[in-house]
């Protein structure tokens, strides 16, 4: 069974640009969560999707958005990039309807550098 | 508010026990987790404990939960160099109709000979 796949693994952008990151969950998993990981802040919850609906959202500005497709693949978008957006973005999938009552399966992340 | 705190670094000698500590704020958390992140990789679940338990043991891992003090610890017996990684504590908290996970900043464990 393939794991959670995130693309791209690494990318470099400049301030003001926008970026789209992709996540393919484990086959059969319908819940996808996104986290931002930075050395100073640790893991910060961005949002969670289930069956194409955003069910939960963290405390991030509206520049951060996401969506989920009917095949459970998810994308997140960051517009008007700032230097502080440089981070490792992690996607996690769950086979449970309530993803936080069991194991989350994480991808290896997309490392974004904003210059 | 929601907050999970951990010390940032821990250095131990190979063969010794490691104890990683964590405090959390949501007394209604039903699940508490320990995840491990190796270099260049995503997080992997190590173990979890239900809030109605005081202790859980799984091979070299022992989790202790003190609900009164909202304190969680992870003990790794006979620590090996392969245990070098970042360990994240997380609590499951109820928000907006669903649970979400709040992670600590992670404890970097360095194992030296």
Short mmCIF file of C-alpha atoms in Angstrom, two decimals:
data_model
loop_
_atom_site.label_atom_id
_atom_site.label_comp_id
_atom_site.label_asym_id
_atom_site.label_seq_id
_atom_site.Cartn_x
_atom_site.Cartn_y
_atom_site.Cartn_z
CA UNK A 1 0.00 0.00 0.00
CA UNK A 2 1.56 3.28 -1.06
CA UNK A 3 2.04 5.92 1.63
CA UNK A 4 1.11 9.57 1.61
CA UNK A 5 2.74 11.29 -1.35
CA UNK A 6 3.52 14.98 -1.43
CA UNK A 7 4.75 16.98 -4.40
CA UNK A 8 6.93 18.82 -4.99
CA UNK A 9 9.46 17.83 -2.32
CA UNK A 10 11.43 21.04 -2.59
CA UNK A 11 10.69 24.40 -4.12
CA UNK A 12 12.03 27.92 -4.07
CA UNK A 13 9.83 30.96 -4.61
CA UNK A 14 10.23 34.70 -4.25
CA UNK A 15 8.17 37.07 -2.16
CA UNK A 16 4.82 37.93 -3.68
CA UNK A 17 4.53 34.75 -5.70
CA UNK A 18 2.02 32.03 -5.04
CA UNK A 19 2.53 28.29 -4.60
CA UNK A 20 0.41 25.15 -4.83
CA UNK A 21 1.33 21.97 -2.99
CA UNK A 22 -0.21 18.59 -3.62
CA UNK A 23 -0.96 15.62 -1.40
CA UNK A 24 -2.17 12.16 -2.33
CA UNK A 25 -3.42 10.26 0.71
CA UNK A 26 -3.23 6.57 1.32
CA UNK A 27 -5.73 4.76 -0.85
CA UNK A 28 -9.09 4.63 0.92
CA UNK A 29 -8.32 7.47 3.30
CA UNK A 30 -10.81 10.30 3.05
CA UNK A 31 -9.41 12.70 5.67
CA UNK A 32 -6.44 14.91 4.81
CA UNK A 33 -4.84 17.36 7.23
CA UNK A 34 -2.16 19.95 6.54
CA UNK A 35 0.49 21.22 8.96
CA UNK A 36 3.22 23.83 8.75
CA UNK A 37 6.49 22.93 10.44
CA UNK A 38 9.06 25.60 11.30
CA UNK A 39 12.02 25.43 13.70
CA UNK A 40 10.61 28.13 15.92
CA UNK A 41 6.93 27.19 15.99
CA UNK A 42 6.95 23.42 15.65
CA UNK A 43 3.91 21.95 13.92
CA UNK A 44 1.01 24.29 13.36
CA UNK A 45 -2.35 22.97 12.15
CA UNK A 46 -3.52 24.53 8.89
CA UNK A 47 -6.73 22.73 7.92
CA UNK A 48 -8.43 19.37 7.58
CA UNK A 49 -10.59 18.07 4.75
CA UNK A 50 -12.98 15.16 4.63
CA UNK A 51 -14.96 14.18 1.55
CA UNK A 52 -14.15 17.49 -0.17
CA UNK A 53 -15.31 19.59 2.82
CA UNK A 54 -13.09 21.67 5.05
CA UNK A 55 -14.04 20.66 8.56
CA UNK A 56 -11.45 22.44 10.64
CA UNK A 57 -9.11 25.36 10.17
CA UNK A 58 -6.15 26.66 12.12
CA UNK A 59 -5.16 30.25 12.83
CA UNK A 60 -3.59 31.19 9.54
CA UNK A 61 -4.34 34.19 7.32
CA UNK A 62 -6.60 33.91 4.31
CA UNK A 63 -3.54 33.67 2.05
CA UNK A 64 -3.51 30.01 3.01
CA UNK A 65 -6.22 27.97 1.36
CA UNK A 66 -6.85 24.40 0.38
CA UNK A 67 -9.21 22.04 -1.30
CA UNK A 68 -9.89 18.37 -1.67
CA UNK A 69 -10.96 16.53 -4.77
CA UNK A 70 -13.40 13.68 -5.15
CA UNK A 71 -10.52 11.18 -5.22
CA UNK A 72 -9.39 12.56 -1.81
CA UNK A 73 -6.27 14.17 -3.23
CA UNK A 74 -5.73 17.56 -1.68
CA UNK A 75 -3.97 20.76 -2.60
CA UNK A 76 -3.01 23.74 -0.54
CA UNK A 77 -2.25 27.16 -1.92
CA UNK A 78 -0.35 30.06 -0.44
CA UNK A 79 -0.71 33.39 -2.20
CA UNK A 80 1.43 36.52 -1.91
CA UNK A 81 4.28 34.63 -0.32
CA UNK A 82 6.20 36.15 2.57
CA UNK A 83 9.62 35.25 3.90
CA UNK A 84 7.98 33.80 7.01
CA UNK A 85 6.14 31.24 4.91
CA UNK A 86 9.39 29.32 4.46
CA UNK A 87 8.67 25.99 6.13
CA UNK A 88 8.13 22.29 5.72
CA UNK A 89 4.49 21.66 4.82
CA UNK A 90 3.27 18.28 5.94
CA UNK A 91 0.20 16.44 4.81
CA UNK A 92 -1.36 13.62 6.81
CA UNK A 93 -4.17 11.26 5.99
CA UNK A 94 -6.45 9.17 8.15
CA UNK A 95 -8.78 6.32 7.48
CA UNK A 96 -11.07 7.37 10.30
CA UNK A 97 -13.99 9.71 9.99
CA UNK A 98 -12.64 11.52 13.03
CA UNK A 99 -8.96 11.74 12.15
CA UNK A 100 -7.75 12.64 15.57
CA UNK A 101 -8.90 9.54 17.35
CA UNK A 102 -6.29 7.40 15.73
CA UNK A 103 -3.11 7.37 13.75
CA UNK A 104 -2.29 10.05 11.24
CA UNK A 105 -0.08 8.93 8.38
CA UNK A 106 2.29 11.67 7.30
CA UNK A 107 3.97 12.35 4.02
CA UNK A 108 7.60 13.44 3.81
CA UNK A 109 6.58 17.04 3.28
CA UNK A 110 7.15 19.83 0.80
CA UNK A 111 9.97 22.15 1.79
CA UNK A 112 9.24 25.69 0.67
CA UNK A 113 11.89 28.38 0.68
CA UNK A 114 10.82 31.96 0.05
CA UNK A 115 13.56 34.38 -1.01
CA UNK B 1 -5.92 28.19 25.17
CA UNK B 2 -4.45 25.26 23.33
CA UNK B 3 -0.80 24.68 24.02
CA UNK B 4 1.56 21.76 24.24
CA UNK B 5 5.03 22.35 25.63
CA UNK B 6 8.16 20.26 25.46
CA UNK B 7 11.82 20.84 26.14
CA UNK B 8 13.69 21.33 22.87
CA UNK B 9 16.78 19.17 23.36
CA UNK B 10 17.85 16.03 25.16
CA UNK B 11 21.23 14.34 24.97
CA UNK B 12 21.78 10.83 26.32
CA UNK B 13 24.45 8.16 26.20
CA UNK B 14 23.82 5.01 24.23
CA UNK B 15 22.35 2.33 26.49
CA UNK B 16 20.90 4.80 28.99
CA UNK B 17 17.20 5.58 29.36
CA UNK B 18 15.74 8.72 27.78
CA UNK B 19 12.82 10.57 29.29
CA UNK B 20 11.02 13.17 27.19
CA UNK B 21 8.48 15.32 28.98
CA UNK B 22 5.43 17.19 27.76
CA UNK B 23 2.73 19.35 29.30
CA UNK B 24 -0.63 20.07 27.71
CA UNK B 25 -3.53 22.35 28.51
CA UNK B 26 -6.78 20.74 27.40
CA UNK B 27 -8.01 18.66 30.34
CA UNK B 28 -10.68 17.14 28.13
CA UNK B 29 -8.18 15.63 25.70
CA UNK B 30 -9.11 12.02 25.18
CA UNK B 31 -6.02 10.93 23.29
CA UNK B 32 -2.38 11.87 23.73
CA UNK B 33 0.22 10.89 21.19
CA UNK B 34 3.94 10.55 20.67
CA UNK B 35 5.22 10.90 17.13
CA UNK B 36 8.80 10.48 15.89
CA UNK B 37 10.39 12.37 13.01
CA UNK B 38 13.67 11.16 11.54
CA UNK B 39 15.78 13.49 9.38
CA UNK B 40 14.18 14.23 6.01
CA UNK B 41 11.06 12.27 6.84
CA UNK B 42 7.50 12.90 7.91
CA UNK B 43 6.16 12.05 11.33
CA UNK B 44 5.49 8.49 12.37
CA UNK B 45 3.21 7.47 15.24
CA UNK B 46 5.19 5.83 18.04
CA UNK B 47 2.48 5.26 20.58
CA UNK B 48 -0.61 6.84 22.10
CA UNK B 49 -2.47 6.68 25.37
CA UNK B 50 -6.11 7.13 26.29
CA UNK B 51 -6.79 9.71 28.94
CA UNK B 52 -8.27 7.11 31.28
CA UNK B 53 -4.92 5.31 31.48
CA UNK B 54 -1.96 6.16 33.70
CA UNK B 55 0.64 4.11 31.90
CA UNK B 56 1.21 2.23 28.71
CA UNK B 57 4.19 0.04 27.89
CA UNK B 58 5.23 -1.10 24.46
CA UNK B 59 8.59 -2.89 24.27
CA UNK B 60 11.25 -0.26 25.04
CA UNK B 61 8.68 2.55 25.27
CA UNK B 62 6.81 3.55 28.43
CA UNK B 63 4.26 6.36 28.44
CA UNK B 64 3.22 7.90 31.74
CA UNK B 65 0.23 10.20 32.05
CA UNK B 66 -0.51 12.45 35.02
CA UNK B 67 -3.92 13.93 34.27
CA UNK B 68 -3.97 16.10 37.38
CA UNK B 69 -0.79 17.92 36.32
CA UNK B 70 -1.51 17.51 32.58
CA UNK B 71 1.90 15.95 32.19
CA UNK B 72 2.90 13.26 29.73
CA UNK B 73 6.24 11.54 29.45
CA UNK B 74 7.89 9.09 27.09
CA UNK B 75 10.63 6.83 28.40
CA UNK B 76 12.86 4.98 25.98
CA UNK B 77 14.81 2.19 27.62
CA UNK B 78 18.26 1.17 26.37
CA UNK B 79 18.44 4.13 23.98
CA UNK B 80 20.17 3.39 20.69
CA UNK B 81 21.73 5.67 18.06
CA UNK B 82 18.79 4.83 15.82
CA UNK B 83 16.53 6.56 18.33
CA UNK B 84 18.10 9.91 17.45
CA UNK B 85 15.21 11.95 16.07
CA UNK B 86 12.70 14.64 16.97
CA UNK B 87 9.87 13.47 19.23
CA UNK B 88 6.55 15.27 19.18
CA UNK B 89 3.92 15.17 21.86
CA UNK B 90 0.34 15.87 20.68
CA UNK B 91 -3.03 16.22 22.31
CA UNK B 92 -6.37 15.64 20.65
CA UNK B 93 -8.63 18.59 21.35
CA UNK B 94 -12.25 19.16 20.35
CA UNK B 95 -12.89 22.18 18.16
CA UNK B 96 -15.54 23.13 15.64
CA UNK B 97 -17.33 19.83 16.00
CA UNK B 98 -14.29 17.70 15.37
CA UNK B 99 -11.10 16.80 17.11
CA UNK B 100 -7.84 18.31 15.98
CA UNK B 101 -4.31 17.53 17.00
CA UNK B 102 -2.19 20.14 18.73
CA UNK B 103 1.51 19.35 18.57
CA UNK B 104 4.36 20.49 20.73
CA UNK B 105 7.44 22.03 19.18
CA UNK B 106 9.30 18.72 19.38
CA UNK B 107 12.22 17.45 21.45
CA UNK B 108 15.40 16.69 19.56
CA UNK B 109 17.00 13.57 21.04
CA UNK B 110 20.70 13.10 20.43
CA UNK B 111 22.22 9.75 21.35
CA UNK B 112 25.99 9.65 21.73
CA UNK B 113 28.35 6.72 22.31
#
